Short mmCIF file of C-alpha atoms in Angstrom, two decimals:
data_model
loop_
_atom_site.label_atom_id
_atom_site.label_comp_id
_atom_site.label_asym_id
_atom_site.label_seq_id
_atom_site.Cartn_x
_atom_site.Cartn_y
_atom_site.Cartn_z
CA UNK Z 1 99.03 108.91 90.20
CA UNK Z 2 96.11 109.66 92.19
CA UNK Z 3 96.19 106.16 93.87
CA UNK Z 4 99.82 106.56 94.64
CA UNK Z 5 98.88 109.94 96.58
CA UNK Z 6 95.70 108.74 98.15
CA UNK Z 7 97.66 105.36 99.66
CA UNK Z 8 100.81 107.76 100.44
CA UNK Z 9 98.80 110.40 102.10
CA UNK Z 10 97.17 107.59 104.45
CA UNK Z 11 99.90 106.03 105.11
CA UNK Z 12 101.78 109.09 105.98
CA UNK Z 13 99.26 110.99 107.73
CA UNK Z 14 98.54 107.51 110.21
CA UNK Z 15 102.15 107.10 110.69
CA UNK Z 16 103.08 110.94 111.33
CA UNK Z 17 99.86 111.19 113.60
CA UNK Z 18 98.70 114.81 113.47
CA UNK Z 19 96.32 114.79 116.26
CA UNK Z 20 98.23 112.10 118.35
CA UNK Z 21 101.20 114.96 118.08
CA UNK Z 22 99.09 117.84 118.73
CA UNK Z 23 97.71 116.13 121.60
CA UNK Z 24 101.48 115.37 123.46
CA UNK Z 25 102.34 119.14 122.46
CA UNK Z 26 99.44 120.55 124.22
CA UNK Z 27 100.70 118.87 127.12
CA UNK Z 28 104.44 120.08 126.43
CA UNK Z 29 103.84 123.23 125.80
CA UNK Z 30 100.86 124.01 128.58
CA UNK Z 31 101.78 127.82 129.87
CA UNK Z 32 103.71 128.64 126.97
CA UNK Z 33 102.57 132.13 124.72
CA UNK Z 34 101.32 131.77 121.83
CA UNK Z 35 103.78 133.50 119.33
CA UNK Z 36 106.40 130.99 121.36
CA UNK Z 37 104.20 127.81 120.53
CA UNK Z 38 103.88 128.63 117.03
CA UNK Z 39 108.27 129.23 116.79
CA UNK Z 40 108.09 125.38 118.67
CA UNK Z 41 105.29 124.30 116.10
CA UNK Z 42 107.37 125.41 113.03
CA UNK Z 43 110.86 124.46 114.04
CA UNK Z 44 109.63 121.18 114.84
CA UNK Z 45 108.16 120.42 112.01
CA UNK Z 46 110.79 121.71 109.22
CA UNK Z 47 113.50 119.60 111.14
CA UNK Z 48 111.12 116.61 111.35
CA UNK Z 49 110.92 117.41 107.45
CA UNK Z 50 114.31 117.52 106.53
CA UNK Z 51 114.91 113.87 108.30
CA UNK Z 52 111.97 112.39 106.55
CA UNK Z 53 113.43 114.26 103.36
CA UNK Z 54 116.78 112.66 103.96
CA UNK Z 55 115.46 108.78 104.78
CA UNK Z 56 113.30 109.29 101.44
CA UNK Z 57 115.99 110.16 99.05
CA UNK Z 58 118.59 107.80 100.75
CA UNK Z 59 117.15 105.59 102.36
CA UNK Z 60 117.09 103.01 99.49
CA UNK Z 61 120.56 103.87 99.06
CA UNK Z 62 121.43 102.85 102.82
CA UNK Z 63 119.95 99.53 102.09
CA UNK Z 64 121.69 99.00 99.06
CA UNK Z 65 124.70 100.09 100.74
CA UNK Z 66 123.59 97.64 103.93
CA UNK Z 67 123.01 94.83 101.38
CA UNK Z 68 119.52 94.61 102.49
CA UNK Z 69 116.70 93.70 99.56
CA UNK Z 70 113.66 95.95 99.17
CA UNK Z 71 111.97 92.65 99.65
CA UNK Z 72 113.53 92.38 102.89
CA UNK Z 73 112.21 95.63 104.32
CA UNK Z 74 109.26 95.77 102.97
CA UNK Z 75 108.66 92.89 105.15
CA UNK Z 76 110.30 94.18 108.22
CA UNK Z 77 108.61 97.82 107.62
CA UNK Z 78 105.48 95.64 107.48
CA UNK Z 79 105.76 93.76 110.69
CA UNK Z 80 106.95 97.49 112.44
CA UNK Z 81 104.05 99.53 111.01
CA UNK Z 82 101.60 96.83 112.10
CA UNK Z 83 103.12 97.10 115.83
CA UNK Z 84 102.57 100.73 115.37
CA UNK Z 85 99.00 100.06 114.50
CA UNK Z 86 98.37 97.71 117.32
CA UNK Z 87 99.56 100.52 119.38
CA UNK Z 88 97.05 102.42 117.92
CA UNK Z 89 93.71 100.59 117.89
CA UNK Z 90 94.09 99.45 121.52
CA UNK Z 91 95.13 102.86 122.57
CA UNK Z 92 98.61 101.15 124.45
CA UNK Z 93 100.86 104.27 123.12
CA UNK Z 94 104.51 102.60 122.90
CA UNK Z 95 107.95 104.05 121.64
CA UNK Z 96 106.46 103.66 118.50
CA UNK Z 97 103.71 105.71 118.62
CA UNK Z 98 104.44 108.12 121.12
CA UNK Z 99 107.52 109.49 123.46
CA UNK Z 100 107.85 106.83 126.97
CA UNK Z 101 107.82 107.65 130.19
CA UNK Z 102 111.72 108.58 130.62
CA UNK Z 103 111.93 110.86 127.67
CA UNK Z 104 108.58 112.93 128.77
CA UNK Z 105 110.48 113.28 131.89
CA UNK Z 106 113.50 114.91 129.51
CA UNK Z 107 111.36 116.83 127.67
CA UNK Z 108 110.17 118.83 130.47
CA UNK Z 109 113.73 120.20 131.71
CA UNK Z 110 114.25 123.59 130.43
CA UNK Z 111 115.35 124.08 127.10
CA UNK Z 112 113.97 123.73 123.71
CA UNK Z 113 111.42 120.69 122.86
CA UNK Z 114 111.33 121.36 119.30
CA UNK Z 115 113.85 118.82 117.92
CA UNK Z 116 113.32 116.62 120.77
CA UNK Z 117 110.92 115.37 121.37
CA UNK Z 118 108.71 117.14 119.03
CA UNK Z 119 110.36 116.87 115.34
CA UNK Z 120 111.81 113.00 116.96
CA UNK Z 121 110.69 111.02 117.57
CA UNK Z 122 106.83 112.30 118.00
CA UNK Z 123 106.80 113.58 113.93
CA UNK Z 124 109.63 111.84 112.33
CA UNK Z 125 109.53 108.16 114.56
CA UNK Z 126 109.89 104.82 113.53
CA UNK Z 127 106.54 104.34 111.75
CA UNK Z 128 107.42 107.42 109.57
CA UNK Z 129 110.80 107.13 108.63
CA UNK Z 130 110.27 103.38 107.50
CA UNK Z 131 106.97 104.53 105.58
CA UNK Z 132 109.05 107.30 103.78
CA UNK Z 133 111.64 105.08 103.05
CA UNK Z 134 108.78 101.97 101.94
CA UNK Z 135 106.77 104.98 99.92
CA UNK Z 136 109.92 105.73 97.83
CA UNK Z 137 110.95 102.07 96.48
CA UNK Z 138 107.87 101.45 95.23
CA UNK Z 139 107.57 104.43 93.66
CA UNK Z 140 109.07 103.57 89.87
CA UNK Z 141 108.79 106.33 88.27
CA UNK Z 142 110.06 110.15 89.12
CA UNK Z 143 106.66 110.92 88.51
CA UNK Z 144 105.65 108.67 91.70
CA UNK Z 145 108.37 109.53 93.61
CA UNK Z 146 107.70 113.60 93.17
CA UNK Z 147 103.99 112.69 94.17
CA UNK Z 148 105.04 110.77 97.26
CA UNK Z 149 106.97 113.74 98.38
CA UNK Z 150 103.98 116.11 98.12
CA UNK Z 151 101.88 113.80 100.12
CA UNK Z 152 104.66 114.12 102.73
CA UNK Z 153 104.62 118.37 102.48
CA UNK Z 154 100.61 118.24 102.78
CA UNK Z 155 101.26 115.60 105.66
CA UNK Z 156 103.79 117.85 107.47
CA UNK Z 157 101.36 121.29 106.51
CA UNK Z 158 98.59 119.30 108.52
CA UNK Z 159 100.71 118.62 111.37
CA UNK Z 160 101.61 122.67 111.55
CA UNK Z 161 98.42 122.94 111.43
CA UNK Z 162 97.16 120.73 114.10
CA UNK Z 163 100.28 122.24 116.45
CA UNK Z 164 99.37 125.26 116.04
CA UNK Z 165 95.29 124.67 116.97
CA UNK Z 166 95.86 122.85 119.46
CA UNK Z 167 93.74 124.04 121.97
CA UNK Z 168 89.95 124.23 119.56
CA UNK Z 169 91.35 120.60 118.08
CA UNK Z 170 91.49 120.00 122.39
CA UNK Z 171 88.02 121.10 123.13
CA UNK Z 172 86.42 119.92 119.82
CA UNK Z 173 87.92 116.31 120.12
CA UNK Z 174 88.53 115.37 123.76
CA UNK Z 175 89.77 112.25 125.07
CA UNK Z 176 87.84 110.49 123.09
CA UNK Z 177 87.94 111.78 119.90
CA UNK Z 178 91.42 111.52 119.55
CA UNK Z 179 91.43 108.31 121.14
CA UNK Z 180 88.51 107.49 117.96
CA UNK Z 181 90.90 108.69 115.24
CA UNK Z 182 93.61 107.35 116.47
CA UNK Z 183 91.54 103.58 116.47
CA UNK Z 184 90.40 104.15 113.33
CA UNK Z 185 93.99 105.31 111.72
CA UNK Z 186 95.30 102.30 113.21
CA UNK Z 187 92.80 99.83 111.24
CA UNK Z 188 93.84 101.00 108.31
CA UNK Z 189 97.50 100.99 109.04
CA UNK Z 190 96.84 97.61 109.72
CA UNK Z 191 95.55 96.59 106.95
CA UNK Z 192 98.57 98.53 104.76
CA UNK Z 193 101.16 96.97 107.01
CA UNK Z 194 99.78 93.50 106.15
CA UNK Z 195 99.97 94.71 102.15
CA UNK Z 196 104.04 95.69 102.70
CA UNK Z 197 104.56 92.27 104.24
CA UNK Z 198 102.46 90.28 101.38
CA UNK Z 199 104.28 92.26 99.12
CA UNK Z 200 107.89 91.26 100.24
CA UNK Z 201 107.14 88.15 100.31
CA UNK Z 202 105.76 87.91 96.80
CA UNK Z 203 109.00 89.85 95.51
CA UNK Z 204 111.25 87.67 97.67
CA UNK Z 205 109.60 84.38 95.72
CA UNK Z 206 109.63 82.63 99.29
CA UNK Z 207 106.20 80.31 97.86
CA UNK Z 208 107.93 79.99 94.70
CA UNK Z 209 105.96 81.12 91.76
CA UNK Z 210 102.27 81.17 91.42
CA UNK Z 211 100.64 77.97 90.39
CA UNK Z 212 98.15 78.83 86.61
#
């Protein structure tokens, strides 16, 4: 059990992105009170919760229902979390890893940010949603499963958390900090991505069995 949590909490806390977040909502939210930014903060991050919740108890269901093997997606999650991560180490934020160009533009109209683009795509995105989803079929027992889920509550806690101090996690990082954790989150992305794909394509017997 405390392997599954270790490799879930990773893999969720890369693909969420706390201080990648923290640093678009700064931006967002510049001028805002405070007692307003934490309301944004905590709306965001229950409704990015309850779609995360949602892809990780049905998620496996939708592919079943899609007639799409866990072998299948584990490969495609693969290749999509190792874009993500090549987003990441070179610092070339994408729709992936961040909110583009057109929806910044959206976000700053008047009116509240805290579904979009805060809770999604910035929290609950791509890289999330399939990691949830990837988390939860290889989880066999209930046991596993129950542990993945609290990996994503402490996940979604740190991301309050890094909303919310904003502005020290600002000065004490910079530019460079985040860009430094952000590098270093997407190495080891990387390397879990390539694990997902391996895995697939073990479980999808493409090689044929192993030789003795």
């Amino acid at each position: 059990m405390l392997e599954t949590a270790v490799s879930a909490f990773v893999l969720l806390f890369v693909t969420i992105g706390p201080v990648e977040t923290a640093a678009v909502f700064g931006v967002l939210t510049a001028g805002i009170h405070r007692p307003e930014r934490r309301r944004l903060a905590w709306q965001a991050v229950v409704v990015a919760g309850l779609v995360l919740l949602l892809f990780a108890l049905l998620g496996n269901r939708l592919l079943d229902f899609l007639h799409v093997s866990l072998a299948a997606f584990r490969i495609a999650g693969g290749v999509l979390l190792l874009l993500l991560a090549i987003d990441l180490v070179f610092a070339h934020p994408t729709g992936l890893s961040s909110i583009t160009a057109s929806e910044e533009h959206e976000a700053q109209r008047p009116g509240d940010i805290a579904v979009f683009p805060l809770a999604i795509p910035l929290i609950a995105g791509p890289g999330s949603m399939t990691a949830i989803v990837l988390l939860m079929g290889q989880a066999g027992t209930e046991l596993a499963q129950a542990t993945v889920l609290a990996m994503l509550a402490a996940c979604l806690g740190a991301t309050y958390l890094a909303l919310i101090l904003v502005d020290p996690l600002g000065r004490l990082l910079g530019v460079t900090g985040t860009n430094v954790v952000a590098r270093v989150s997407g190495v080891l992305l990387a390397a879990v991505a390539v694990q997902f794909v391996l895995d697939g394509l073990r479980e999808a017997d493409l090689f044929g069995p192993a030789s003795p």
